[in-house]
Coordinates of C-alpha atoms and ligand atoms in Angstrom, one line a residue:
X1 CA 0.0 0.0 0.0
X2 CA 1.4 3.4 -0.9
X3 CA 0.1 6.7 0.5
X4 CA 0.4 10.3 -0.6
X5 CA -0.8 13.3 1.5
X6 CA -1.4 16.6 -0.2
X7 CA -2.0 19.5 2.2
X8 CA -2.0 23.2 2.8
X9 CA -3.2 24.1 -0.7
X10 CA -4.1 27.8 -0.8
X11 CA -7.3 26.8 -2.4
X12 CA -8.6 23.2 -3.2
X13 CA -11.2 23.2 -5.9
X14 CA -13.0 19.9 -5.6
X15 CA -15.7 20.1 -8.3
X16 CA -17.6 17.6 -6.1
X17 CA -21.4 17.6 -6.0
X18 CA -21.5 20.6 -3.7
X19 CA -18.7 22.3 -5.8
X20 CA -16.7 22.8 -2.5
X21 CA -13.7 25.1 -2.6
X22 CA -11.6 24.6 0.5
X23 CA -9.0 27.1 1.7
X24 CA -6.0 25.4 3.2
X25 CA -7.4 22.2 1.8
X26 CA -5.9 18.8 1.0
X27 CA -6.5 15.2 0.5
X28 CA -5.1 11.7 1.4
X29 CA -4.4 9.2 -1.4
X30 CA -4.1 5.4 -1.0
X31 CA -2.9 3.4 -4.0
X32 CA -3.9 6.0 -6.6
X33 CA -7.3 6.7 -5.2
X34 CA -8.6 9.5 -3.0
X35 CA -9.5 8.5 0.6
X36 CA -10.2 11.7 2.4
X37 CA -10.7 15.3 1.4
X38 CA -10.9 18.4 3.6
X39 CA -9.2 21.1 5.6
X40 CA -5.5 20.2 6.1
X41 CA -5.9 20.1 9.9
X42 CA -8.5 17.3 9.6
X43 CA -6.3 15.0 7.4
X44 CA -3.9 12.3 8.7
X45 CA -0.5 13.6 9.6
X46 CA 1.6 10.9 8.1
X47 CA 2.0 9.3 4.6
X48 CA 4.7 7.8 2.5
X49 CA 5.0 11.1 0.7
X50 CA 3.8 14.5 1.8
X51 CA 3.3 17.4 -0.6
X52 CA 2.9 20.9 1.0
X53 CA 1.2 23.1 -1.6
X54 CA 1.3 26.6 0.0
X55 CA 0.6 29.2 -2.6
X56 CA -0.9 26.7 -5.0
X57 CA -4.4 26.2 -6.3
X58 CA -5.3 22.6 -6.8
X59 CA -7.9 21.4 -9.3
X60 CA -9.2 18.0 -10.6
X61 CA -7.1 16.9 -13.6
X62 CA -8.4 18.4 -16.8
X63 CA -9.8 15.9 -19.3
X64 CA -9.4 16.2 -23.1
X65 CA -12.2 14.6 -25.1
X66 CA -11.0 15.1 -28.6
X67 CA -7.6 15.2 -30.2
X68 CA -5.5 13.9 -33.2
X69 CA -2.0 13.6 -31.7
X70 CA -0.4 12.8 -35.1
X71 CA -1.3 16.3 -36.3
X72 CA 1.5 17.8 -34.1
X73 CA 3.7 16.9 -37.1
X74 CA 1.7 19.3 -39.4
X75 CA 1.1 22.4 -37.4
X76 CA 0.9 25.6 -39.4
X77 CA 1.7 24.0 -42.7
X78 CA 1.6 27.1 -44.9
X79 CA -0.8 25.8 -47.6
X80 CA -3.3 24.8 -44.8
X81 CA -3.1 27.9 -42.7
X82 CA -5.9 29.9 -44.2
X83 CA -8.3 27.2 -45.3
X84 CA -11.7 26.0 -44.1
X85 CA -12.2 22.3 -43.1
X86 CA -12.7 20.6 -46.4
X87 CA -9.8 22.5 -48.1
X88 CA -7.6 22.0 -45.1
X89 CA -8.2 18.3 -45.1
X90 CA -7.6 18.0 -48.9
X91 CA -4.2 19.8 -48.4
X92 CA -3.2 17.6 -45.5
X93 CA -4.4 14.1 -46.4
X94 CA -1.5 13.6 -48.9
X95 CA 1.0 14.7 -46.3
X96 CA -0.5 12.4 -43.6
X97 CA -0.3 9.5 -46.1
X98 CA 3.4 9.6 -45.6
X99 CA 3.4 8.9 -41.9
X100 CA 5.2 5.9 -40.4
X101 CA 4.7 4.0 -37.1
X102 CA 7.6 6.0 -35.6
X103 CA 5.9 9.2 -36.6
X104 CA 2.8 8.1 -34.7
X105 CA 4.9 7.3 -31.6
X106 CA 6.8 10.6 -31.6
X107 CA 3.7 12.7 -32.2
X108 CA 1.8 10.9 -29.4
X109 CA 4.5 11.8 -26.9
X110 CA 4.7 15.4 -28.1
X111 CA 1.0 15.9 -27.8
X112 CA 0.7 14.2 -24.4
X113 CA 3.7 16.2 -23.1
X114 CA 2.0 19.4 -24.0
X115 CA -1.3 18.2 -22.5
X116 CA 0.4 17.1 -19.3
X117 CA 2.1 20.5 -18.9
X118 CA -1.3 22.2 -19.3
X119 CA -2.8 20.2 -16.4
X120 CA -4.4 17.4 -18.4
X121 CA -4.5 14.0 -16.8
X122 CA -6.7 12.0 -19.2
X123 CA -7.0 12.4 -23.0
X124 CA -9.0 10.9 -25.8
X125 CA -7.3 10.6 -29.1
X126 CA -8.9 10.0 -32.5
X127 CA -6.5 8.2 -34.9
X128 CA -8.2 7.6 -38.2
X129 CA -5.4 7.2 -40.7
X130 CA -3.0 4.2 -40.7
X131 CA -0.5 4.6 -43.5
X132 CA 2.7 2.5 -44.0
X133 CA 2.0 -0.1 -41.4
X134 CA 0.9 2.3 -38.6
X135 CA -1.4 0.9 -35.9
X136 CA -3.2 2.2 -32.9
X137 CA -0.9 0.0 -30.9
X138 CA 1.9 2.5 -31.8
X139 CA 0.0 5.3 -30.0
X140 CA -1.1 3.2 -27.0
X141 CA 2.5 2.0 -26.4
X142 CA 4.0 5.5 -26.7
X143 CA 1.3 7.0 -24.4
X144 CA 2.2 4.5 -21.7
X145 CA 5.6 6.1 -21.4
X146 CA 4.1 9.5 -20.7
X147 CA 1.7 8.5 -17.9
X148 CA -1.6 10.1 -18.8
X149 CA -4.8 8.1 -19.1
X150 CA -5.7 7.4 -22.7
X151 CA -8.9 6.8 -24.4
X152 CA -7.6 5.5 -27.7
X153 CA -10.1 5.8 -30.5
X154 CA -9.8 3.4 -33.4
X155 CA -10.7 5.8 -36.1
X156 CA -11.4 4.8 -39.7
X157 CA -12.0 6.1 -43.2
X158 CA -13.7 3.9 -45.9
X159 CA -15.5 6.4 -48.2
X160 CA -12.8 7.5 -50.7
X161 CA -13.1 10.1 -53.5
X162 CA -14.2 7.5 -56.1
X163 CA -17.2 6.7 -54.0
X164 CA -18.2 10.3 -53.4
X165 CA -16.2 10.8 -50.1
X166 CA -13.7 13.5 -49.4
X167 CA -10.4 11.6 -48.7
X168 CA -8.3 10.2 -51.5
X169 CA -8.7 6.5 -52.1
X170 CA -5.2 5.7 -51.0
X171 CA -5.8 6.7 -47.4
X172 CA -9.0 4.8 -46.8
X173 CA -9.2 1.2 -45.5
X174 CA -11.1 -1.9 -46.2
X175 CA -14.2 -2.2 -44.0
X176 CA -13.7 -5.8 -43.0
X177 CA -10.1 -5.0 -41.9
X178 CA -11.3 -2.0 -39.9
X179 CA -13.8 -4.1 -38.0
X180 CA -11.4 -7.0 -37.4
X181 CA -8.7 -4.6 -36.2
X182 CA -11.3 -2.8 -33.9
X183 CA -12.2 -6.1 -32.3
X184 CA -8.5 -7.1 -31.9
X185 CA -7.8 -3.7 -30.2
X186 CA -10.7 -3.9 -27.8
X187 CA -9.7 -7.4 -26.7
X188 CA -6.0 -6.4 -26.4
X189 CA -6.2 -3.1 -24.6
X190 CA -9.7 -2.1 -23.3
X191 CA -9.9 -1.9 -19.5
X192 CA -13.4 -1.2 -18.2
X193 CA -12.4 -1.0 -14.5
X194 CA -12.2 2.1 -12.3
X195 CA -8.7 3.6 -12.5
X196 CA -8.2 2.3 -16.1
X197 CA -5.2 3.8 -17.9
X198 CA -6.4 2.7 -21.3
X199 CA -9.8 2.4 -22.8
X200 CA -10.6 1.7 -26.5
X201 CA -13.2 3.6 -28.5
X202 CA -14.6 2.9 -32.0
X203 CA -14.6 6.1 -34.0
X204 CA -15.4 6.1 -37.8
X205 CA -14.1 9.5 -38.8
X206 CA -17.0 11.6 -40.2
X207 CA -20.1 11.5 -42.4
X208 CA -18.0 12.5 -45.5
X209 CA -15.3 9.8 -45.0
X210 CA -17.1 6.6 -44.0
X211 CA -20.1 4.6 -45.3
X212 CA -23.4 4.2 -43.5
X213 CA -22.7 0.5 -43.3
X214 CA -19.4 0.9 -41.5
X215 CA -21.1 3.3 -39.0
X216 CA -23.8 0.7 -38.3
X217 CA -21.4 -2.2 -38.0
X218 CA -19.0 -0.2 -35.7
X219 CA -21.9 0.7 -33.4
X220 CA -23.0 -3.0 -33.2
X221 CA -19.4 -4.1 -32.4
X222 CA -18.9 -1.4 -29.8
X223 CA -22.2 -2.3 -28.1
X224 CA -21.3 -6.0 -28.1
X225 CA -18.1 -5.2 -26.1
X226 CA -19.5 -2.2 -24.1
X227 CA -17.0 0.3 -25.5
X228 CA -17.9 3.9 -26.5
X229 CA -18.5 5.4 -29.9
X230 CA -17.1 8.7 -31.2
X231 CA -17.2 10.7 -34.4
X232 CA -17.0 14.2 -35.9
X233 CA -20.5 15.6 -36.3
X234 CA -22.1 18.9 -37.5
X235 CA -18.7 20.6 -37.6
X236 CA -19.2 22.8 -40.6
X237 CA -21.9 24.1 -43.0
X238 CA -20.2 22.1 -45.8
X239 CA -20.7 18.9 -43.8
X240 CA -24.4 19.8 -43.4
X241 CA -24.8 20.3 -47.1
X242 CA -22.9 17.0 -47.8
X243 CA -25.2 15.1 -45.5
X244 CA -28.4 16.6 -47.0
X245 CA -27.1 15.9 -50.6
X246 CA -25.7 12.4 -50.1
X247 CA -27.9 11.0 -47.4
X248 CA -31.0 13.2 -47.5
X249 CA -30.7 14.1 -43.8
X250 CA -29.2 16.7 -41.6
X251 CA -26.2 15.3 -39.6
X252 CA -28.1 14.6 -36.3
X253 CA -31.0 12.9 -38.2
X254 CA -28.5 10.8 -40.1
X255 CA -27.0 9.6 -36.8
X256 CA -30.5 8.7 -35.6
X257 CA -31.0 6.6 -38.7
X258 CA -27.7 4.8 -38.0
X259 CA -28.5 4.0 -34.4
X260 CA -25.7 6.4 -33.4
X261 CA -27.3 8.2 -30.5
X262 CA -27.1 7.2 -26.8
X263 CA -25.3 7.4 -23.5
X264 CA -22.3 5.6 -25.1
X265 CA -21.8 8.1 -28.0
X266 CA -20.1 11.5 -28.1
X267 CA -19.6 13.8 -31.0
X268 CA -16.8 16.3 -31.7
X269 CA -17.9 19.8 -32.5
X270 CA -21.7 19.9 -33.0
X271 CA -21.5 23.5 -34.2
X272 CA -24.4 23.2 -36.7
X273 CA -27.2 21.9 -34.4
X274 CA -30.7 23.3 -34.1
X275 CA -32.7 23.6 -30.9
X276 CA -34.6 20.4 -31.5
X277 CA -31.4 18.5 -32.3
X278 CA -29.9 19.7 -29.0
X279 CA -33.0 18.3 -27.4
X280 CA -32.3 14.9 -29.1
X281 CA -28.8 14.9 -27.6
X282 CA -30.2 15.6 -24.2
X283 CA -32.9 13.0 -24.4
X284 CA -30.6 10.3 -25.7
X285 CA -27.6 11.1 -23.4
X286 CA -25.3 11.7 -26.4
X287 CA -22.3 13.8 -25.4
X288 CA -20.4 16.6 -27.2
X289 CA -16.7 17.4 -27.3
X290 CA -16.5 21.2 -27.6
X291 CA -13.4 22.4 -29.5
X292 CA -13.6 26.2 -29.6
X293 CA -10.1 27.0 -30.9
X294 CA -10.3 24.6 -33.8
X295 CA -13.8 25.9 -34.7
X296 CA -12.3 29.4 -34.8
X297 CA -9.1 28.4 -36.6
X298 CA -11.1 26.7 -39.4
X299 CA -13.8 29.4 -39.5
X300 CA -16.3 26.6 -38.8
X301 CA -18.4 28.7 -36.3
X302 CA -19.3 28.7 -32.6
X303 CA -21.1 25.8 -31.0
X304 CA -24.2 26.7 -28.9
X305 CA -22.7 25.4 -25.7
X306 CA -24.8 27.5 -23.3
X307 CA -27.9 26.2 -24.9
X308 CA -26.6 22.6 -24.7
X309 CA -25.8 23.0 -21.0
X310 CA -29.3 24.5 -20.3
X311 CA -30.9 21.5 -22.1
X312 CA -28.9 19.0 -20.0
X313 CA -26.5 17.8 -22.7
X314 CA -23.2 16.3 -21.5
X315 CA -20.5 18.7 -22.7
X316 CA -16.8 18.0 -22.4
X317 CA -13.8 19.9 -23.8
X318 CA -11.3 19.1 -26.5
X319 CA -8.3 20.8 -28.0
X320 CA -8.8 18.9 -31.3
X321 CA -5.9 18.0 -33.6
X322 CA -2.8 20.1 -33.5
X323 CA -3.1 21.0 -37.2
X324 CA -6.2 23.0 -36.4
X325 CA -5.5 24.5 -33.0
X326 CA -2.2 24.5 -33.2
X327 CA -1.5 23.7 -29.6
X328 CA -2.5 21.2 -27.0
X329 CA -3.0 23.4 -24.0
X330 CA -6.2 22.3 -22.3
X331 CA -6.0 25.2 -19.9
X332 CA -6.0 27.6 -22.8
X333 CA -9.0 25.8 -24.2
X334 CA -10.9 26.4 -20.9
X335 CA -10.3 30.1 -21.3
X336 CA -11.4 30.0 -25.0
X337 CA -14.6 28.2 -24.0
X338 CA -15.6 31.0 -21.7
X339 CA -14.5 33.8 -24.0
X340 CA -16.1 32.4 -27.2
X341 CA -19.4 31.6 -25.5
X342 CA -19.5 35.3 -24.5
X343 CA -18.7 36.4 -28.1
X344 CA -21.6 34.3 -29.3
X345 CA -23.9 35.8 -26.6
X346 CA -22.9 39.2 -27.9
X347 CA -23.8 38.2 -31.4
X348 CA -27.1 36.8 -30.3
X349 CA -27.8 39.8 -28.2
X350 CA -27.6 42.0 -31.2
X351 CA -30.8 40.3 -32.5
X352 CA -32.5 39.4 -29.3
X353 CA -34.3 41.3 -26.5
X354 CA -32.5 41.3 -23.1
X355 CA -34.9 38.8 -21.5
X356 CA -34.0 36.2 -24.2
X357 CA -30.3 36.4 -23.8
X358 CA -28.4 33.9 -21.6
X359 CA -26.3 34.7 -18.5
X360 CA -22.6 34.8 -19.4
X361 CA -20.6 31.7 -19.0
X362 CA -18.5 31.9 -15.8
X363 CA -15.0 30.7 -15.1
X364 CA -16.3 28.0 -12.9
X365 CA -18.6 26.7 -15.6
X366 CA -15.7 26.5 -18.0
X367 CA -13.6 24.5 -15.5
X368 CA -16.6 22.3 -14.9
X369 CA -16.9 21.5 -18.6
X370 CA -13.2 20.4 -18.7
X371 CA -13.5 18.2 -15.5
X372 CA -16.9 16.8 -14.6
X373 CA -18.3 17.4 -18.1
X374 CA -15.4 15.7 -19.9
X375 CA -15.5 12.8 -17.4
X376 CA -19.2 12.2 -18.1
X377 CA -18.7 12.5 -21.9
X378 CA -16.0 9.7 -21.6
X379 CA -18.2 7.7 -19.3
X380 CA -15.6 7.9 -16.4
X381 CA -17.4 7.9 -13.1
X382 CA -14.0 7.6 -11.4
X383 CA -12.7 10.9 -12.8
X384 CA -13.7 14.6 -12.9
X385 CA -13.7 15.7 -9.3
X386 CA -11.6 15.5 -6.1
X387 CA -13.6 13.4 -3.7
X388 CA -13.3 10.1 -1.8
X389 CA -13.3 7.0 -4.2
X390 CA -12.2 9.0 -7.2
X391 CA -8.8 8.6 -9.0
X392 CA -6.1 10.8 -7.5
X393 CA -5.8 12.9 -10.7
X394 CA -5.1 16.6 -10.2
X395 CA -3.1 19.6 -11.2
X396 CA -1.6 22.4 -9.1
X397 CA -0.5 25.9 -10.1
X398 CA 1.6 28.2 -8.1
X399 CA -0.4 31.4 -7.7
X400 CA 2.6 33.6 -6.9
X401 CA 3.4 34.4 -10.5
X402 CA 3.5 37.3 -12.9
X403 CA 0.6 36.0 -14.9
X404 CA -1.8 36.3 -12.0
X405 CA -0.4 39.4 -10.3
X406 CA -3.3 41.5 -9.1
X407 CA -5.8 38.7 -9.9
X408 CA -5.9 36.8 -6.6
X409 CA -9.2 38.3 -5.5
X410 CA -10.6 35.1 -6.9
X411 CA -7.8 32.6 -7.6
X412 CA -10.0 30.1 -9.5
X413 CA -11.2 32.8 -11.8
X414 CA -7.6 34.0 -12.3
X415 CA -6.7 30.5 -13.7
X416 CA -9.4 31.0 -16.4
X417 CA -9.4 34.8 -17.0
X418 CA -5.6 35.4 -16.9
X419 CA -3.2 34.2 -19.6
X420 CA -2.9 30.3 -19.7
X421 CA 0.1 29.0 -17.8
X422 CA 1.8 25.7 -17.4
X423 CA 0.9 23.4 -14.5
X424 CA 3.4 23.1 -11.7
X425 CA 2.1 19.7 -10.8
X426 CA 0.2 17.2 -12.9
X427 CA -0.5 13.9 -11.0
X428 CA -2.3 10.8 -12.4
X429 CA -3.4 8.1 -10.0
X430 CA -1.1 9.5 -7.4
X431 CA 1.9 9.4 -9.7
X432 CA 3.8 12.6 -10.6
X433 CA 3.9 13.3 -14.4
X434 CA 4.8 17.0 -13.9
X435 CA 6.6 18.1 -10.6
X436 CA 7.7 21.6 -9.8
X437 CA 7.0 22.5 -13.5
X438 CA 9.2 19.7 -15.0
X439 CA 7.8 16.9 -17.1
X440 CA 9.3 13.8 -15.4
X441 CA 8.5 11.1 -17.8
X442 CA 10.2 12.2 -21.1
X443 CA 13.4 13.8 -22.2
X444 CA 11.8 16.9 -23.8
X445 CA 14.8 18.4 -25.6
X446 CA 15.5 15.1 -27.4
X447 CA 11.9 14.6 -28.2
X448 CA 11.5 18.1 -29.7
X449 CA 14.6 17.6 -31.9
X450 CA 13.4 14.3 -33.2
X451 CA 9.8 15.6 -33.6
X452 CA 11.0 18.6 -35.7
X453 CA 13.2 16.3 -37.9
X454 CA 10.3 13.9 -38.6
X455 CA 7.9 16.8 -39.2
X456 CA 10.3 18.3 -41.8
X457 CA 10.8 14.9 -43.5
X458 CA 7.0 14.3 -43.6
X459 CA 6.1 17.6 -45.1
X460 CA 9.0 17.5 -47.6
X461 CA 8.1 13.9 -48.6
X462 CA 5.2 14.8 -51.0
Ligands
ZN501 ZN1 -11.2 16.4 -34.9

């Protein structure tokens, strides 16, 4: 049995059912799970390791619900800098087609390093292109070296250009192979238990890159094994037109037709959803991964998150792939969530009377989306808050810093309103991934050098 005592936090933000914020708070951890939470004076005095966090704010670990780690190799590619989604994809597909298994490994470590330094403790990744012998195993093995929890989504593309899809035929896969590989991965890696470090998700990529048949068969396979389903949905106006033209339905109605709604499903983006479609998400328990930076970067639009929360939709946060963000800072994404929802409210307000406008999203609501919200989207009852029985996943930030100077009237709000910073501690299941601002699990300078070399080779290969 190993124990860790965290105490004397300037402020402990629990995000528990009462949203307790405890000055001079702390908690006691046994074998990776939280045993006791409270004022420091009420906690045990001894543990195998004791961490005094004077001057620090402590929060539940942030949870990322949508990413494409491999895209760290193709950030700010000049030809894709100023394009909307479909043109951006058409520019990048041929570059991504050159990736190797080692590229998948390196990019996984880079993205997870960035996430860890931004206070992220669990991440879902959506890998949907497997060129030159690449496998989801490459990502899962590389992630195990970093130490964050991983929800590895076995993505897929099967609807190539010749069949009316968007991706070139050479990057799509055979559907029988996709399903066999999905089953193999679930059996090899999926852990349904509390405290799981790896879960597997089935994730056909998007309406414009997979067939209806693959969507149906993936859903049947996922439900046979009790794993979750994920895809991109209602991201852009172009996608909405594609769905209407090719399938005769708007994106959400198309999902209904495919049996792709439910507690076990979450969608990335959902920018183009109407009020009644938000109601469908709420009724069916389908979740949404909100990715505001990517939606702005690709000029996709602004998702109606406040409306979704009011309707009772499960909403989590995602940084999305690094070719459309172009960073993996989850703390920055929390800030963007609050700010862009306010921008949307301003735009709505211009056409609405005051009584029809929504209250502005608060800093606490934005943090809640990235913690409790993301945990519910991923179906993780063991994550998302600091309370007895939950995994000991948390981040701590030293408040005594330039970025927050003059902003300590409300330290939790300072974390969201002020410029995004790096976490001083990121801890997963009681294990330190970041300690005193240093990433412990990787040699960052060597990783960056190799990553840049591989990124250069990849982009120059075409
Ligand atoms: Zn995405």
